[in-house]
Each structure stands twice: as C-alpha cells, then as structure tokens.
Short mmCIF file of C-alpha atoms and ligand atoms in Angstrom, two decimals:
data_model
loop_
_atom_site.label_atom_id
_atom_site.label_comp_id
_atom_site.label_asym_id
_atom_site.label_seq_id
_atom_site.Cartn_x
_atom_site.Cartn_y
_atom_site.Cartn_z
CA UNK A 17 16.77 -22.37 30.89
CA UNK A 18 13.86 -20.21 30.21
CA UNK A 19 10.50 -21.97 31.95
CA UNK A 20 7.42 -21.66 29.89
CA UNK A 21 4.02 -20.55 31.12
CA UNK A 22 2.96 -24.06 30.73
CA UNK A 23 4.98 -26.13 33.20
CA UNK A 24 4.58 -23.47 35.86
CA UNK A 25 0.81 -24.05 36.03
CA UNK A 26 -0.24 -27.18 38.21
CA UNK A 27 -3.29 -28.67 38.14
CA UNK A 28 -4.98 -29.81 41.06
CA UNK A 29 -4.00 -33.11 42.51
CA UNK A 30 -6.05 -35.76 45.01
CA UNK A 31 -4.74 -35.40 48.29
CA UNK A 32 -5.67 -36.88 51.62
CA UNK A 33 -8.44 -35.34 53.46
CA UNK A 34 -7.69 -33.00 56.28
CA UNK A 35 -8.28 -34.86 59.37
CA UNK A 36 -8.80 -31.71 61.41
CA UNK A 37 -7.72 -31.29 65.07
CA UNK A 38 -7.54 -33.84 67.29
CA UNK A 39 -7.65 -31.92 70.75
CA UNK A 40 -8.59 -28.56 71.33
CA UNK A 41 -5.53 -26.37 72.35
CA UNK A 42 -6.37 -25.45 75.71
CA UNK A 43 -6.81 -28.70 77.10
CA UNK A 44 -2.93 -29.83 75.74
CA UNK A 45 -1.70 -27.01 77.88
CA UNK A 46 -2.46 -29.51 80.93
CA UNK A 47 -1.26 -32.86 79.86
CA UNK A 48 1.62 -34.09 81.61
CA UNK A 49 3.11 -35.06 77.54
CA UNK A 50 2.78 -31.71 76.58
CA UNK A 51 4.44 -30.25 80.11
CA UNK A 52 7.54 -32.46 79.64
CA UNK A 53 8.18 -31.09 75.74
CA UNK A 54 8.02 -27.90 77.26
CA UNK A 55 10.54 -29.03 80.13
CA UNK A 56 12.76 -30.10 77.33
CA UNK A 57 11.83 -26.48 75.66
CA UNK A 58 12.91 -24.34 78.55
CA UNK A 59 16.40 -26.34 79.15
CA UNK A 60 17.35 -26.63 75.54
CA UNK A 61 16.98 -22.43 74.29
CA UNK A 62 21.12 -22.28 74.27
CA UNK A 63 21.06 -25.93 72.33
CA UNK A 64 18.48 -23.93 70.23
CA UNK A 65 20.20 -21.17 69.35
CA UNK A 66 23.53 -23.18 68.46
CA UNK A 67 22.01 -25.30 66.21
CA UNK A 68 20.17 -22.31 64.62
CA UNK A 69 23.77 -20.74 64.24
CA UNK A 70 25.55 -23.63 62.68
CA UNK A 71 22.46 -24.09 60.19
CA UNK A 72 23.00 -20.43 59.72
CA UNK A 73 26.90 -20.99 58.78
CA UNK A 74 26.42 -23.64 56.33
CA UNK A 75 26.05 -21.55 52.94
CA UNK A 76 22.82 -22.11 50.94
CA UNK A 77 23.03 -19.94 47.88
CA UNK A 78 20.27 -19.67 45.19
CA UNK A 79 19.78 -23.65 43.46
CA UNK A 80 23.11 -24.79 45.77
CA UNK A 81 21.68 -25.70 48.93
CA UNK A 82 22.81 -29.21 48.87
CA UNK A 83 25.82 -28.71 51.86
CA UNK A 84 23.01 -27.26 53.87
CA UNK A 85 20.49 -30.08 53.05
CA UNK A 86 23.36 -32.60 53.89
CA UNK A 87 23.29 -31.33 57.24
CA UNK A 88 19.74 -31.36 57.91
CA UNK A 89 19.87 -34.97 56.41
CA UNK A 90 22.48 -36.32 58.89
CA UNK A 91 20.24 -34.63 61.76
CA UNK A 92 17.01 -35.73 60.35
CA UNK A 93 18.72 -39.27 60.25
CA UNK A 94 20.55 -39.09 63.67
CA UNK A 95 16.89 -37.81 65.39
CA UNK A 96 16.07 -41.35 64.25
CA UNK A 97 13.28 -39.87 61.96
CA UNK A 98 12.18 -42.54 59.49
CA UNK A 99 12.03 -42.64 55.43
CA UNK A 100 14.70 -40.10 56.00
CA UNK A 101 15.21 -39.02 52.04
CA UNK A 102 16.93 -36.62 49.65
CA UNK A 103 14.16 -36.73 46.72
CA UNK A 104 15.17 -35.82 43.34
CA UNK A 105 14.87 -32.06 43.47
CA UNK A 106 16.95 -31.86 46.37
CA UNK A 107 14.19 -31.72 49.20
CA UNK A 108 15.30 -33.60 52.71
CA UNK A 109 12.41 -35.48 53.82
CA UNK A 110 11.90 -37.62 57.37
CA UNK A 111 9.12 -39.13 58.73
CA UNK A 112 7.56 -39.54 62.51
CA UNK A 113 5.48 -42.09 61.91
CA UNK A 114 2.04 -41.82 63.51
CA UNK A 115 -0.40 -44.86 65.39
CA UNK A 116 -2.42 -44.95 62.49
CA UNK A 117 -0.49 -45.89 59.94
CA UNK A 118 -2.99 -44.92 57.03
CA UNK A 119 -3.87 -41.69 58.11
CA UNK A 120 -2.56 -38.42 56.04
CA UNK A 121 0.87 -37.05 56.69
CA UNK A 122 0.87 -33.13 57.90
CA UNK A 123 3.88 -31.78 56.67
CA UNK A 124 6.11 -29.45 58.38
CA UNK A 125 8.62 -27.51 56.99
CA UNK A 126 11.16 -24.58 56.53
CA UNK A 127 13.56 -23.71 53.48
CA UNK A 128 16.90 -24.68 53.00
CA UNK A 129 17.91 -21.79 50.27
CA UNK A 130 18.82 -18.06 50.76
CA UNK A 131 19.28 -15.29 48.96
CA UNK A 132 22.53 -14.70 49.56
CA UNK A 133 25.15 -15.75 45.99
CA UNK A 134 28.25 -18.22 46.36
CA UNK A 135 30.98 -16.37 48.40
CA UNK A 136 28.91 -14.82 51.02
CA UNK A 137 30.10 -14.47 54.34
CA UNK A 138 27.81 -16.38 56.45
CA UNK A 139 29.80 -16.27 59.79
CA UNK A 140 26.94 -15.06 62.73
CA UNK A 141 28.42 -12.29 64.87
CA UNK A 142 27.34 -11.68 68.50
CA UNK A 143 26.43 -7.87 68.70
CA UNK A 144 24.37 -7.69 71.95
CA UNK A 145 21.41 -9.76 72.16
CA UNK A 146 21.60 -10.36 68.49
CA UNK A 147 23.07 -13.07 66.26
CA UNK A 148 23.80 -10.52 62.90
CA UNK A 149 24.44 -12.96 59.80
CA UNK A 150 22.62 -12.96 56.11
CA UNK A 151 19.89 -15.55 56.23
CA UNK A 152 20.08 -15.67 60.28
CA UNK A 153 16.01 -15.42 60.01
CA UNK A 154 15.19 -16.33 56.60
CA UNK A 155 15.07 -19.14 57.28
CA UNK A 156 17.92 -20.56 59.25
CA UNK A 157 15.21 -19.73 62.48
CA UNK A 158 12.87 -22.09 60.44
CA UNK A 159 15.04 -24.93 60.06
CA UNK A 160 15.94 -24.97 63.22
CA UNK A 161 12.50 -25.19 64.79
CA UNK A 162 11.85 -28.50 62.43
CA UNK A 163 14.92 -29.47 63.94
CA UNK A 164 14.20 -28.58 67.22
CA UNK A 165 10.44 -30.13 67.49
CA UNK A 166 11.85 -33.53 66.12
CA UNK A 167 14.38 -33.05 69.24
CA UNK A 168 11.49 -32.34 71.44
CA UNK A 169 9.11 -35.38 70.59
CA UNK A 170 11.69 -37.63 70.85
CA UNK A 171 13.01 -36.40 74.28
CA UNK A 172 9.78 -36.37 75.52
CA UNK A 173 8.67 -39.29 74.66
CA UNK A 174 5.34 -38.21 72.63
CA UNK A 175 3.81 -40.46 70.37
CA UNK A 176 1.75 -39.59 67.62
CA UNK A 177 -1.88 -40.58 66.58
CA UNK A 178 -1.11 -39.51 62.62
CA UNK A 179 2.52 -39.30 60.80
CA UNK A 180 4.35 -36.28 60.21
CA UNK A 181 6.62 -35.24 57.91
CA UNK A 182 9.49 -32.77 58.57
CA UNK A 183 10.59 -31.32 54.91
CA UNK A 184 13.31 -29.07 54.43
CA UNK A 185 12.76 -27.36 50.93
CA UNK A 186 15.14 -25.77 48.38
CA UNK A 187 13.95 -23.43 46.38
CA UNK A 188 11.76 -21.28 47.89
CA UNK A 189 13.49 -17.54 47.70
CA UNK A 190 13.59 -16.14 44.36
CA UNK A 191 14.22 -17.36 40.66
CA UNK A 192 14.13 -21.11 43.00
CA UNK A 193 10.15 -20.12 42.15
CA UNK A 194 8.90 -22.80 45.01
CA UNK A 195 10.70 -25.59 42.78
CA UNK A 196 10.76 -27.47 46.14
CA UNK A 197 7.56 -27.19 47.10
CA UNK A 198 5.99 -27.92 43.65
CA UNK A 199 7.81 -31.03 43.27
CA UNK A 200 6.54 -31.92 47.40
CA UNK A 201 2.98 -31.49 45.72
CA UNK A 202 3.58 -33.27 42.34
CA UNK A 203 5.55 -36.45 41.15
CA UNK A 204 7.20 -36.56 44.71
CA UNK A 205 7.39 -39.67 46.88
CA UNK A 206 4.90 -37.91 49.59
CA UNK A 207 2.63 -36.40 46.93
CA UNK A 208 -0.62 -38.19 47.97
CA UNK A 209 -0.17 -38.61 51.11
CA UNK A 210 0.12 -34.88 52.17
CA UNK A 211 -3.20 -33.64 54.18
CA UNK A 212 -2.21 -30.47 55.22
CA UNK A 213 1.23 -28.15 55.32
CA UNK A 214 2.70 -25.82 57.46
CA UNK A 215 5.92 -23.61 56.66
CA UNK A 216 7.94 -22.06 59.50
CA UNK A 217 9.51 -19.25 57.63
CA UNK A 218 11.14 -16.10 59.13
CA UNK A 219 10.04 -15.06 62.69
CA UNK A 220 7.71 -13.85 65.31
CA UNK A 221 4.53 -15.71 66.77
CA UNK A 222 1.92 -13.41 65.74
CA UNK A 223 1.28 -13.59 61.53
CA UNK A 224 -0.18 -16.52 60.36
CA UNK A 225 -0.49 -16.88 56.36
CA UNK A 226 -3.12 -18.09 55.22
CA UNK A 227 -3.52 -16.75 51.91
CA UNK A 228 -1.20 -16.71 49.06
CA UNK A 229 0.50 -13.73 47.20
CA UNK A 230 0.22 -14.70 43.49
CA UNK A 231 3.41 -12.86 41.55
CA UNK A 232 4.69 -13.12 38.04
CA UNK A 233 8.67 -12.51 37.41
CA UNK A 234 9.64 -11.50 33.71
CA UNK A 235 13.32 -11.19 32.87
CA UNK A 236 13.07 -8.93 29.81
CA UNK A 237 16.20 -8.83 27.26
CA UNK A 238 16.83 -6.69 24.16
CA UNK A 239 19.42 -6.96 21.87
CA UNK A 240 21.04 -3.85 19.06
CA UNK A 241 24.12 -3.75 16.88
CA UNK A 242 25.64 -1.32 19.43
CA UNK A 243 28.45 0.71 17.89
CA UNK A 244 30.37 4.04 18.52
CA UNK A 245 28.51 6.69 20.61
CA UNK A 246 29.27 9.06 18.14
CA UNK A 247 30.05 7.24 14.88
CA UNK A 248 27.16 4.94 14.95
CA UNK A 249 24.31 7.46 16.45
CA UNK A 250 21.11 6.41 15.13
CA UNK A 251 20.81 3.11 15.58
CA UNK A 252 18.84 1.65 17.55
CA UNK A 253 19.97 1.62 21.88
CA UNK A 254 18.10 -1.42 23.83
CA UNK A 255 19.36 0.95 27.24
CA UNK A 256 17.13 3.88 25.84
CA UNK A 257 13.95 1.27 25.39
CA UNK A 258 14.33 -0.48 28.73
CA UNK A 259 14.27 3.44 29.82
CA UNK A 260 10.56 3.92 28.37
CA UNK A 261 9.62 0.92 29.39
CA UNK A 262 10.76 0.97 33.05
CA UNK A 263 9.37 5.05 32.79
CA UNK A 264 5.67 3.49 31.43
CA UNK A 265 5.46 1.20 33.91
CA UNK A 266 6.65 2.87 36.69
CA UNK A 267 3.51 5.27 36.20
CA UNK A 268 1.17 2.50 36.25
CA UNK A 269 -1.69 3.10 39.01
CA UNK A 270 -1.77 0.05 41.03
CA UNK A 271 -4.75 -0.12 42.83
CA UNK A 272 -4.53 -0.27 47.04
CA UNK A 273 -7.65 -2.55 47.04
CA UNK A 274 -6.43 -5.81 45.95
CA UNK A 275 -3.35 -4.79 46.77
CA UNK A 276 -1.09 -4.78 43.86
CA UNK A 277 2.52 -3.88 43.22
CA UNK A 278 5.19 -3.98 41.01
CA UNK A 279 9.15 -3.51 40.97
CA UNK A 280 11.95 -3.19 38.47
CA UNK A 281 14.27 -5.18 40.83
CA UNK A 282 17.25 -4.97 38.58
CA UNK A 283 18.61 -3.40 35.27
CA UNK A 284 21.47 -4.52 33.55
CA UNK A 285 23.73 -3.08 30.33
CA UNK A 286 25.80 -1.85 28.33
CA UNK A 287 29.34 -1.54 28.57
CA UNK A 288 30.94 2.29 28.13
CA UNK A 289 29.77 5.83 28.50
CA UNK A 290 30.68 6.07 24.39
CA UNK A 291 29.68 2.77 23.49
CA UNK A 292 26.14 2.11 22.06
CA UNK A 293 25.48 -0.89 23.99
CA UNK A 294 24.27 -4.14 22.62
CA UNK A 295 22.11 -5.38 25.17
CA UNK A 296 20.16 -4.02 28.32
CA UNK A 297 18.21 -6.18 30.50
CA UNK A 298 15.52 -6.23 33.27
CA UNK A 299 14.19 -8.41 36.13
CA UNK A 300 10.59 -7.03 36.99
CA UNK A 301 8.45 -8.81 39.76
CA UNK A 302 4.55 -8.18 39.79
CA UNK A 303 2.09 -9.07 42.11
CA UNK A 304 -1.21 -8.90 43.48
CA UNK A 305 -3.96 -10.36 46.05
CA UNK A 306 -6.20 -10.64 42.99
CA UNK A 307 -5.62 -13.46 40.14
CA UNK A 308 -7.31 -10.90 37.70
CA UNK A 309 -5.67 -8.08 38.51
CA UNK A 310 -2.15 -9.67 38.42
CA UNK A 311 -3.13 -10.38 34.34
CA UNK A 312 -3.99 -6.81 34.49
CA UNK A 313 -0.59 -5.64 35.28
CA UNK A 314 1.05 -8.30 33.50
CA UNK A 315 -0.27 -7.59 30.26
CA UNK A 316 0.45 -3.81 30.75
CA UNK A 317 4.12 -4.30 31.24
CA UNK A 318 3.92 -6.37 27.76
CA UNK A 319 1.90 -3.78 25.83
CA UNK A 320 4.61 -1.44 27.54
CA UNK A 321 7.47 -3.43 26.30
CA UNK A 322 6.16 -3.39 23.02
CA UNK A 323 5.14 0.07 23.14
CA UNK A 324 8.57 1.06 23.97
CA UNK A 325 10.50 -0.64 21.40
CA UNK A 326 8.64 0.37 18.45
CA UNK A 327 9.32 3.73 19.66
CA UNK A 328 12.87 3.05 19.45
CA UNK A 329 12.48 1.02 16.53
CA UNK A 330 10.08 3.97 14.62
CA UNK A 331 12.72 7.19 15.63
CA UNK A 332 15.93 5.27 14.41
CA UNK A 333 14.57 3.32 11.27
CA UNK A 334 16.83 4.93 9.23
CA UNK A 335 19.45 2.48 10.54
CA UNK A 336 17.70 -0.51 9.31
CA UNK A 337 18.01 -2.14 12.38
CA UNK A 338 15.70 -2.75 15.08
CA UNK A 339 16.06 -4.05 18.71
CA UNK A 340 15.25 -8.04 18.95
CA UNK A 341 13.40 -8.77 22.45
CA UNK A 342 13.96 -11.96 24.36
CA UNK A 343 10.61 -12.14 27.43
CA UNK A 344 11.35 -14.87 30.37
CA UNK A 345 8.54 -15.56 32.42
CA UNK A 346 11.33 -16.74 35.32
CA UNK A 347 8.93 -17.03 38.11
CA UNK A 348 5.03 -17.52 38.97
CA UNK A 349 3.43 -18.37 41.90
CA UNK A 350 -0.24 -19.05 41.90
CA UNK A 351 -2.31 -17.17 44.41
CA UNK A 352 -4.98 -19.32 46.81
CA UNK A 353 -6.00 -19.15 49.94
CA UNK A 354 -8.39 -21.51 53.13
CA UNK A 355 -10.85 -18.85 54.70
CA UNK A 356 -10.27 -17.96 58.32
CA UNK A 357 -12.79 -20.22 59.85
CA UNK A 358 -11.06 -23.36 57.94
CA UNK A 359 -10.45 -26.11 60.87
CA UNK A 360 -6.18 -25.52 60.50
CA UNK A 361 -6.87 -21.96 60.43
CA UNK A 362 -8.88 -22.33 63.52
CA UNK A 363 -6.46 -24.57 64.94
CA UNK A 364 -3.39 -22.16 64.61
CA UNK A 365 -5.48 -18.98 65.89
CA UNK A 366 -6.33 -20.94 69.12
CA UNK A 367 -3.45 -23.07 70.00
CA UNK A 368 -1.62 -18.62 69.80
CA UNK A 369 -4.38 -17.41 71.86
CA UNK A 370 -3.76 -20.20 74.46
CA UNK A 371 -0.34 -19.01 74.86
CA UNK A 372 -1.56 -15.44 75.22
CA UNK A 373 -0.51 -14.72 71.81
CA UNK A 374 -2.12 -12.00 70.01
CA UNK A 375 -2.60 -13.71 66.17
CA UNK A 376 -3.32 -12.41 63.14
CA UNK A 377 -3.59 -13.40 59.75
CA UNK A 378 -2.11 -12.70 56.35
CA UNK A 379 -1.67 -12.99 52.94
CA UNK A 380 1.99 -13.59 51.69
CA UNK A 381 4.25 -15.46 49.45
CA UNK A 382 6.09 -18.34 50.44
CA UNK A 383 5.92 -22.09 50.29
CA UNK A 384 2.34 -22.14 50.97
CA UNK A 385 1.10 -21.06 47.68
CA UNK A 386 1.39 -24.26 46.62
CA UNK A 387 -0.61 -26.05 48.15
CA UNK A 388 -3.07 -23.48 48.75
CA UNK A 389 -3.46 -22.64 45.03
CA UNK A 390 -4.08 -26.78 44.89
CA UNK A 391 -7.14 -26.72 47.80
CA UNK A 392 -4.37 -28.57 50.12
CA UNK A 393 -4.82 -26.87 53.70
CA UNK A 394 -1.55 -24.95 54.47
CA UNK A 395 -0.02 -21.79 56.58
CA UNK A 396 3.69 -20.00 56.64
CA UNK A 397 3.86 -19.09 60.63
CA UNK A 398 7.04 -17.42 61.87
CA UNK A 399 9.91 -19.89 64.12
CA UNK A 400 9.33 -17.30 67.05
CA UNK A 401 11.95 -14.57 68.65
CA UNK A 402 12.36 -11.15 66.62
CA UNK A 403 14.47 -10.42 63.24
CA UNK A 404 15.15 -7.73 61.36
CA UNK A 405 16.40 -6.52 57.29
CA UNK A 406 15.19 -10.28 55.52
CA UNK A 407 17.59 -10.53 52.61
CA UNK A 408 19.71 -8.12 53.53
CA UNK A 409 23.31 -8.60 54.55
CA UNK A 410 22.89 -6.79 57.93
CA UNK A 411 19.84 -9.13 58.50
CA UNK A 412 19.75 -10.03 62.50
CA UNK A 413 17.94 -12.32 64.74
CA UNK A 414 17.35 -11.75 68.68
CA UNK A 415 16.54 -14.95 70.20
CA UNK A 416 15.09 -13.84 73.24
CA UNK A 417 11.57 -15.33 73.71
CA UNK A 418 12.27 -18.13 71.02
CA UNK A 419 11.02 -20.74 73.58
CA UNK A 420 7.54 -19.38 72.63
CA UNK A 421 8.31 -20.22 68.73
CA UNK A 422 9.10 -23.71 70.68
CA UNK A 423 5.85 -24.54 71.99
CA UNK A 424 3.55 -22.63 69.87
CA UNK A 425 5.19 -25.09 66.54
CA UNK A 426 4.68 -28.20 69.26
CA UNK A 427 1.17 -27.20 70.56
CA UNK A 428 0.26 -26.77 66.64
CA UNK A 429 1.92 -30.47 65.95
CA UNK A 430 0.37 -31.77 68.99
CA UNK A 431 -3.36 -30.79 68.23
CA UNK A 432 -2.90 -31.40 64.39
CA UNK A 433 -1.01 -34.79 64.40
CA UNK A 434 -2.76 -35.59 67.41
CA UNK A 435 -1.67 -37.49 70.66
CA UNK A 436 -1.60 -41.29 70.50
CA UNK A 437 -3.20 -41.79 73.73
CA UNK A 438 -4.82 -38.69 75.25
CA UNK A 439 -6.10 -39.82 79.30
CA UNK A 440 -9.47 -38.81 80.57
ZN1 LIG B 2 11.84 -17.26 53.57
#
C-alpha cells in the first residue's frame, strides 16, 4: 500500500519532561550496587553471547518479525519485567517499574527486524573469534544487551528511582520506515509517558547519535505497451526513461556541507533482450543533514523524472502512446536533533569517559529520529564488541570486549533511571 506524504508527517506530541541525571557517572563507578551488576557482567559474557546467538537464529525478515518478538516476549516475561506487552504494531514492551511511580519512563530499546528476506540462512558460524551470520550486529547485539541489562538488574538486586521501559521495535530497517518507533511515539500505550529514548543499535562503544539523518525513499514505476523489439520500435520504452532519469540524477552535485547523498538502490524491468518491456522500476533513497536541502534533492529527482519521460514521450509520439508514471513516497524519516550539551547528551559522553572510553558523536538514521524530530530527548549508541559488513550476508560480530557494551548500557540506565536509594 502506497503511504502518502501526509500520514508520514507527525506532529509534535506532549511528553514527560526529561528528568535529567540522577548521579553523576563517576561516583556510580564506586557503589557497591553498581560493582555487583558488573560482577554479574564479568561472569555472564558466554551467557551473553548465547543469547545474542539464539536471538540471532530466530529469522526476522522485513514486516515478519513476530517469531523473533515472541521470543523476546517470553524473556521479557520470564525476567519478571512488568506490563510485559505485544502492542498493536507488533512492538514487545516490558516495564521495570521505578520508586516513583509517576515519574517518566526512559525507554530502552533495540530492533527486532533485519534486512535479510524470508528464506535466509540465519545459522551463526564460529570462524575464529567471530560469530559470521546476517543480522549478527544489526541488531541481534542490540537485543541482546536489553536482554542482558534486564538480566543484570534483576541479579543484582538494583532498584530503580524512575521506571524503565525495555522496547523491542519492528520496523526499523528499510521500507519498515521506523513504523515501530512512530507508533511507540503516537497512539501507543506508552506514548505519554516516554521522557527520553535510547536505541542500542549495531556495535562499538564509541558513536553516540545524537542527531537524526532525515531521508526520503521514492519507488518510481512506469508503465508502456511494450511489444516486439523490432516490430513495435517506436513506441515508447519505460527501461530507456528510467535510463535518463537514473543518468540526470546521478550527475546531481550534492553538496559535502550538509552532507547530502543519494542512491538508485535498485532497478527493476523488463523481460527479454527483444522484448520492449512494459514496465521498469526504481527504488531511490535521498538524504541529507539539512531539512532544506533534502527538498532540494527531492524535487530534482521529480523535475528529473518528468524531464525524462517527456523526452521519451516527445521522440516516440508517433506511436500515440506515452509512458504512465506511478511515484511512491515508501519511506521518510524526519531529521532532528538535542545539541551536545543537552543533559542525556552529557550524560552518555561522561558515563564513556568514566570507563576510559573515547566518545564521539553523530548524526545517523535509526530509531531515534523519531523522537528527536518530536523534541523527545533520544540517542542510538552501539551494544559494544566490534562488527563488520551491516546488511550484508557475510556480516560478523567479534564479541571480545562486549562486557564494556555491558556496563557502559548499565552505567547509562543507572545515572538516567536513577538509583532508588543512593548512601552517603
Ligand atoms: Zn539497525
């Protein structure tokens, strides 16, 4: 179903005040609470891992990632989280409830869905240090970490001053178009109670997003008569239009400074080499650091569309045909952003550099541009170890060092949700 331009735009909501941080980072690293998680850290890396690699097996294709968010429900529900939940998108909610029972939620949260289509092998295989399966970081390593913090408070013991929510999204990769994470931030069950959001997705402890990637997705059809290569020349050819337009835009000068790019991401068509085909197709993804210069871009690939099938439509009028165009906008994500000195922010740049982390931050496209484009306080951090070729079959993971992912999503809980009781 084709989405309109309309529904994809969201308007901004209430939502609960950021409470800001409760401790400061460094003085966590001492409590005896905050020692014992990281006792249960350092014994449970091989649990870890295997529950990263049985997420990992569990196929999540594209707008089926209901066997995958059955699992996470039965753990979310065995972890005793309460308000565990399967809302009507397909999103598995569960709740740690907090002292203060009115205070905002902080959400965390990883994606359920992949890239990968119905039929993929998603078997991990052992090569070395590395665990070699399609969607082995992005983002089985996230859904494990939710997993693996809600194993952590409980073992530990640590109650919390304000709730949080563990969310396991669907779809956030893709033509999904953050159809999880809108419906999180409008019409869902936590809706106004969310006060800030953080997405594990992918790896590594250094990145922190802060901003979001806007990007517009067109699916651009055009339809002929076709006919014989030979018998039929001159009529009109959609292939030989999608050809100008694909050569028009491929020209375009995107500037470096708001970064902007674009990508003809797949082409589709026709059926013989002496067959004039009847349709051709293209999936184009645009996008930009700048709102402005995103419309830019956008409204050069339409001028180029229609630039390129009059051309087609002038040189074969004798015909008296002409190509019919069918333009789906199927994805837009809205572009926002906190600045760097915003209290979560902040909060994530010094709970890394307590660890001895190196941080920095960055602009990117992933559940976070939700909320962000709605003035809702969020960041995408990575789950921690290393990964390599993201939505690719030959993707890897190396999970050496993941206990850092561990405590670096804790010590970010910890001083966001705060402590219940924190001694003097
Ligand atoms: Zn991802």
């Amino acid at each position: 179903m084709p989405f309109s331009i309309s529904s994809l735009r969201q308007s901004k909501l209430d939502h609960r005040p950021y409470a800001g941080s409760f401790h400061p980072a460094t003085e966590l690293l001492s409590h005896p609470l905050y020692k014992k998680a990281c006792e249960v850290i350092d014994r449970s890396t091989v649990r870890f891992t295997a529950e990263h690699i049985r997420i990992c097996e569990i196929p999540a294709p594209p707008f089926n990632e209901r066997e995958r968010g059955d699992y996470l429900e039965s753990r979310f529900r065995d972890l005793g989280l309460a308000d565990v939940h399967r809302d009507e998108v397909g999103n598995v909610t569960g709740i740690r409830p907090g002292k203060d029972r009115s205070a905002g939620l902080t959400v965390f949260s990883a994606h359920l869905d992949t890239v990968f289509p119905v039929g993929t092998d998603v078997r991990v295989r052992q090569v070395g240090s590395r665990l070699c399966a399609p969607g082995i970081g992005d983002d089985s390593a996230g859904l494990a970490t939710l997993i693996g913090l809600i194993e952590i408070l409980a073992e530990a013991g640590i109650d919390l001053q304000t709730p949080v929510a563990f969310v396991a999204t669907v779809g956030e990769e893709g033509e999904g178009n953050l159809r999880g994470v809108r419906h999180l931030f409008n019409g869902g069950a936590l809706t106004s109670r969310i006060s800030a959001f953080v997405s594990f997705d992918g790896t590594g402890v250094e990145w922190i997003t802060h901003q979001a990637l806007g990007s517009r997705r067109y699916r651009i059809r055009l339809d002929g008569p076709g006919g014989h290569s030979w018998g039929d020349f001159g009529v009109v050819n959609p292939v030989h239009a999608i050809g100008r337009l694909v050569a028009r835009l491929a020209d375009y000068p995107a500037p470096l400074k708001p970064r902007t790019s674009f990508n003809v991401g797949r082409i589709e068509g026709g059926e013989s080499v002496n067959v004039i085909p009847i349709m051709a197709s293209v999936d184009i993804d645009l996008r930009s650091e700048d709102e402005s210069e995103l419309t830019r871009l956008e409204a050069f690939l339409l001028e180029s569309l229609e630039l390129a099938t009059d051309a087609e439509n002038r040189l074969r009028a004798s015909s008296g045909r002409r190509l019919s165009s069918d333009v789906r906008l199927i994805g837009s994500r809205p572009s926002g952003e906190i600045p760097p000195d915003h209290p979560l922010v902040r909060s994530a740049l010094e709970v890394a550099r307590s660890l001895g982390i190196r941080p920095w931050l960055n602009r990117n496209s992933t559940d976070s541009n939700i909320p962000l484009s709605l003035g809702i306080p969020a960041l995408t951090i990575g789950a921690g170890g290393v990964s390599g070729d993201p939505h690719r079959l030959s993707e890897w993971y190396d999970p050496r060092g993941r206990e850092l992912g561990y405590r670096r999503a804790l010590l970010l809980l910890l001083v966001t949700a705060g402590l219940a009781e924190v001694p003097d």
